[in-house]
Amino acid sequence: MSTYTTEVPVRFRDIDAMGHVNNAVYATYLEQARTDYFRDVLSADLSDVATVLASVSIQFRRPVELGDGAVAVGIDVPDLGESSVPMTYEVRTGGDVVAEAESVQVAVDDEGASRPIPAAYREAIEAYHGL
């Protein structure tokens, strides 16, 4: 299985009163990684792909600080559903795993009901991750 990895900068605005990245910002890091993934793996702009985020779960391992500079977000797709794309994430900085996460994207039609993942996207994901 191939892991897609992208870097996301840690910005000053990400830091909370405790001096580290606020827990809610990790969801933004995952979102940016998904955006990069769709661009690089599927040759698609995430805003043009009819999907919704159905779930997200994040487990924090250690704080990230402004001095860390950036986080590397690795994405794997362990399997595909008919309409769902489960993703697992590993967020790293300085060689350390700082968070692990899971999300599910669901392909939807114009009315917002789930629909099958388009064949071209399914084929690209399967080829990239060796599914």
Coordinates of C-alpha atoms in Angstrom, one line a residue:
M1 CA 0.0 0.0 0.0
S2 CA 1.3 3.4 -0.9
T3 CA 1.1 6.3 1.5
Y4 CA 0.4 9.8 0.1
T5 CA 2.3 12.4 2.1
T6 CA 2.0 16.2 2.0
E7 CA 3.4 19.0 4.2
V8 CA 1.2 21.6 5.9
P9 CA 2.8 24.6 7.5
V10 CA 2.2 25.4 11.1
R11 CA 0.9 29.0 11.2
F12 CA 1.0 31.5 14.0
R13 CA -2.8 31.6 14.0
D14 CA -2.9 27.8 14.7
I15 CA -1.3 28.4 18.2
D16 CA -3.6 28.7 21.2
A17 CA -3.1 30.2 24.6
M18 CA -1.3 27.0 25.8
G19 CA 1.4 27.7 23.2
H20 CA 0.7 24.7 20.9
V21 CA -1.5 24.0 18.0
N22 CA -5.2 24.0 19.0
N23 CA -6.8 20.6 18.8
A24 CA -9.5 21.9 16.3
V25 CA -6.7 22.9 13.9
Y26 CA -5.7 19.3 13.3
A27 CA -9.0 18.8 11.4
T28 CA -7.9 21.7 9.2
Y29 CA -4.5 20.0 8.6
L30 CA -6.4 16.8 7.6
E31 CA -8.6 18.8 5.3
Q32 CA -5.6 20.4 3.6
A33 CA -4.0 17.0 3.2
R34 CA -7.3 15.7 1.6
T35 CA -7.3 18.7 -0.8
D36 CA -3.7 18.0 -1.8
Y37 CA -4.5 14.2 -2.2
F38 CA -7.5 14.9 -4.5
R39 CA -5.3 17.3 -6.6
D40 CA -2.2 15.0 -6.8
V41 CA -3.8 11.5 -6.9
L42 CA -7.1 12.2 -8.6
S43 CA -6.2 15.3 -10.6
A44 CA -9.3 16.9 -9.2
D45 CA -10.1 20.0 -7.2
L46 CA -11.8 18.8 -4.0
S47 CA -14.3 21.7 -4.3
D48 CA -15.4 20.3 -7.7
V49 CA -15.8 16.7 -6.4
A50 CA -19.3 15.9 -5.0
T51 CA -18.3 14.5 -1.6
V52 CA -19.1 15.1 2.0
L53 CA -17.1 14.4 5.1
A54 CA -19.2 11.8 6.9
S55 CA -17.0 11.3 10.0
V56 CA -13.6 12.3 11.4
S57 CA -11.8 11.0 14.5
I58 CA -8.4 12.3 15.8
Q59 CA -6.2 10.8 18.5
F60 CA -3.6 13.2 19.8
R61 CA -0.1 11.9 20.7
R62 CA 1.9 15.1 21.6
P63 CA 1.5 18.8 21.1
V64 CA 2.7 20.6 18.0
E65 CA 4.4 24.0 18.5
L66 CA 5.0 26.9 16.2
G67 CA 8.7 26.1 16.2
D68 CA 8.0 22.7 14.6
G69 CA 7.4 24.6 11.3
A70 CA 5.3 22.1 9.5
V71 CA 3.5 18.8 9.9
A72 CA 3.7 16.0 7.4
V73 CA 0.4 14.3 6.9
G74 CA 0.3 10.8 5.5
I75 CA -2.9 9.4 4.0
D76 CA -3.7 5.8 3.3
V77 CA -7.0 4.4 1.9
P78 CA -7.3 0.9 3.4
D79 CA -10.3 -0.1 1.3
L80 CA -13.2 1.4 -0.7
G81 CA -16.9 1.2 -0.2
E82 CA -19.5 1.6 -2.9
S83 CA -19.8 5.3 -2.1
S84 CA -17.4 5.8 0.7
V85 CA -13.7 6.5 0.9
P86 CA -12.3 5.7 4.3
M87 CA -8.9 7.4 5.0
T88 CA -6.4 6.9 7.7
Y89 CA -3.9 9.6 8.6
E90 CA -0.6 9.9 10.4
V91 CA 0.5 13.4 11.3
R92 CA 4.2 13.8 12.0
T93 CA 6.7 16.5 12.9
G94 CA 10.4 16.1 13.6
G95 CA 10.1 12.4 13.0
D96 CA 7.5 11.9 15.7
V97 CA 3.9 10.8 15.3
V98 CA 1.9 13.7 16.8
A99 CA -1.6 12.5 15.8
E100 CA -3.5 9.7 14.1
A101 CA -6.8 10.1 12.5
E102 CA -9.5 8.5 10.4
S103 CA -12.2 10.0 8.2
V104 CA -14.8 8.9 5.7
Q105 CA -15.7 10.8 2.6
V106 CA -18.9 9.9 0.8
A107 CA -19.7 10.6 -2.8
V108 CA -23.1 12.3 -3.2
D109 CA -25.5 13.2 -6.0
D110 CA -27.1 16.6 -6.6
E111 CA -29.7 16.0 -3.9
G112 CA -27.1 15.0 -1.3
A113 CA -27.8 11.3 -1.4
S114 CA -24.9 8.8 -1.5
R115 CA -23.9 7.6 -5.0
P116 CA -21.2 5.2 -6.3
I117 CA -17.7 6.6 -6.4
P118 CA -17.0 7.7 -10.0
A119 CA -15.1 4.9 -11.9
A120 CA -12.1 7.2 -12.7
Y121 CA -11.6 8.1 -9.1
R122 CA -12.0 4.5 -7.9
E123 CA -9.5 3.4 -10.4
A124 CA -7.0 6.1 -9.5
I125 CA -7.3 5.3 -5.7
E126 CA -7.0 1.6 -6.3
A127 CA -4.0 2.0 -8.4
Y128 CA -2.2 4.4 -6.1
H129 CA -2.8 2.3 -2.9
G130 CA -2.6 -1.1 -4.6
L131 CA -6.2 -2.1 -3.6

